[in-house]
């Protein structure tokens, strides 16, 4: 009997020792580094068409995280919508400043980061989405805008804030979270004349609606978005700046719990102007104010074709009180 206790004791001590070593490793190693990606990128022409397209995309996809109210430029800020369990995380200065922004990054280094999540220094950017399915043309447009003479991207020497990831964030960054591979083929957008195919591109590529509107970031499938759990059925959870939980809503064509009974016009109003039949929409639902009506219509056409999911998401705060009035 005694012996077995002794053996058990050693085993437990051994297991504890291994766990302690793993924990020490994670906290010393912090956010992991990888080899910096080296995509093949020919010189990008910063044409006026690309600058305008890039401004539209950055306004919808980057400004919510990178635009500072104090500088009214893309100088980065604290991100309050990230749950406290992950620590305190900050977006970076992406103005043209050479020391504090991205003025010294090459176009290829920017493409590498946007596609994979790995920076020119090899450090994995864990919070920032990776834009795996955005077309090459749209990625080049984003870069053309970042290089443009728009006021929000002029060199601004505000330093980026150091990240303060929690142990949990570091542990996840060393285990389940992985940077994406560079695409091996050119990424092309379908023609806008095929509304449903173009709508799918907007939902998974240009605007990544699916990333927020499926069940959970943890079960999303970045390489094959349709394989994400509860694809477009809503439920992914966020924090408002005053620490209330808000969930994304069901965009599948289920008539009761999704948008199956919405008209095209109601949908276009909700997406472009943040006004849903349930009332005004709250952050982090982005304001797609520069999106063309034709894009919102293509998204509507595509959403009619995805499998309906019955998933009732309770209305949030002010939206709920407007809806019940
Ligand atoms: C959910 C919030 C979020 C969104 C959306 C987002 N970013 Fe970021 N981004 C971050 C965070 C956080 C960092 C800093 C990561 C770090 O230092 O670990 C970052 C870092 C960067 C960097 C690297 C800067 C540096 O000096 O390290 C670039 C470039 C960048 N973002 C560009 C973009 C562009 C372009 C878009 C839109 C297409 C975008 N980001 C969308 C959160 C976001
Ligand atoms: C950063 C995360 C995020 C992204 C990206 C996002 N949404 Fe949302 N969306 C939300 C959240 C959260 C809500 C709930 C807002 C509320 O309840 O006030 C919402 C609400 C909506 C609603 C209202 C539905 C209803 O039942 O009232 C529609 C429609 C919608 N989103 C469409 C889209 C489309 C289309 C895209 C892509 C073009 C998109 N969203 C991208 C987070 C996001």
mmCIF file of C-alpha atoms in Angstrom, residues 251 255 258-281 285 291 293 296-297 299-300 303-304:
data_model
loop_
_atom_site.group_PDB
_atom_site.id
_atom_site.type_symbol
_atom_site.label_atom_id
_atom_site.label_comp_id
_atom_site.label_asym_id
_atom_site.label_seq_id
_atom_site.Cartn_x
_atom_site.Cartn_y
_atom_site.Cartn_z
ATOM 1 C CA UNK A 251 -27.591 36.272 -41.124
ATOM 2 C CA UNK A 255 -37.429 33.134 -41.392
ATOM 3 C CA UNK A 258 -32.376 34.937 -39.297
ATOM 4 C CA UNK A 259 -33.005 37.413 -42.100
ATOM 5 C CA UNK A 260 -35.331 35.120 -44.122
ATOM 6 C CA UNK A 261 -38.229 37.585 -43.882
ATOM 7 C CA UNK A 262 -36.169 40.739 -44.594
ATOM 8 C CA UNK A 263 -36.566 42.648 -47.861
ATOM 9 C CA UNK A 264 -33.465 43.514 -49.875
ATOM 10 C CA UNK A 265 -33.993 47.165 -48.999
ATOM 11 C CA UNK A 266 -34.159 46.500 -45.246
ATOM 12 C CA UNK A 267 -30.902 44.563 -45.509
ATOM 13 C CA UNK A 268 -29.133 47.266 -47.533
ATOM 14 C CA UNK A 269 -30.189 49.908 -44.961
ATOM 15 C CA UNK A 270 -28.918 47.781 -42.077
ATOM 16 C CA UNK A 271 -25.518 47.109 -43.639
ATOM 17 C CA UNK A 272 -24.771 50.523 -45.152
ATOM 18 C CA UNK A 273 -26.343 52.772 -42.521
ATOM 19 C CA UNK A 274 -26.483 50.593 -39.397
ATOM 20 C CA UNK A 275 -30.257 50.767 -39.238
ATOM 21 C CA UNK A 276 -31.816 47.311 -38.897
ATOM 22 C CA UNK A 277 -35.578 46.663 -38.662
ATOM 23 C CA UNK A 278 -34.709 45.976 -34.983
ATOM 24 C CA UNK A 279 -33.286 49.479 -34.497
ATOM 25 C CA UNK A 280 -29.829 51.096 -34.686
ATOM 26 C CA UNK A 281 -26.920 48.632 -34.689
ATOM 27 C CA UNK A 285 -20.800 45.906 -36.154
ATOM 28 C CA UNK A 291 -19.950 50.403 -49.349
ATOM 29 C CA UNK A 293 -25.504 49.619 -52.721
ATOM 30 C CA UNK A 296 -24.898 45.134 -50.187
ATOM 31 C CA UNK A 297 -27.353 43.704 -52.754
ATOM 32 C CA UNK A 299 -24.342 40.048 -50.183
ATOM 33 C CA UNK A 300 -28.126 39.781 -49.775
ATOM 34 C CA UNK A 303 -27.077 35.037 -48.046
ATOM 35 C CA UNK A 304 -30.298 33.656 -49.580
#
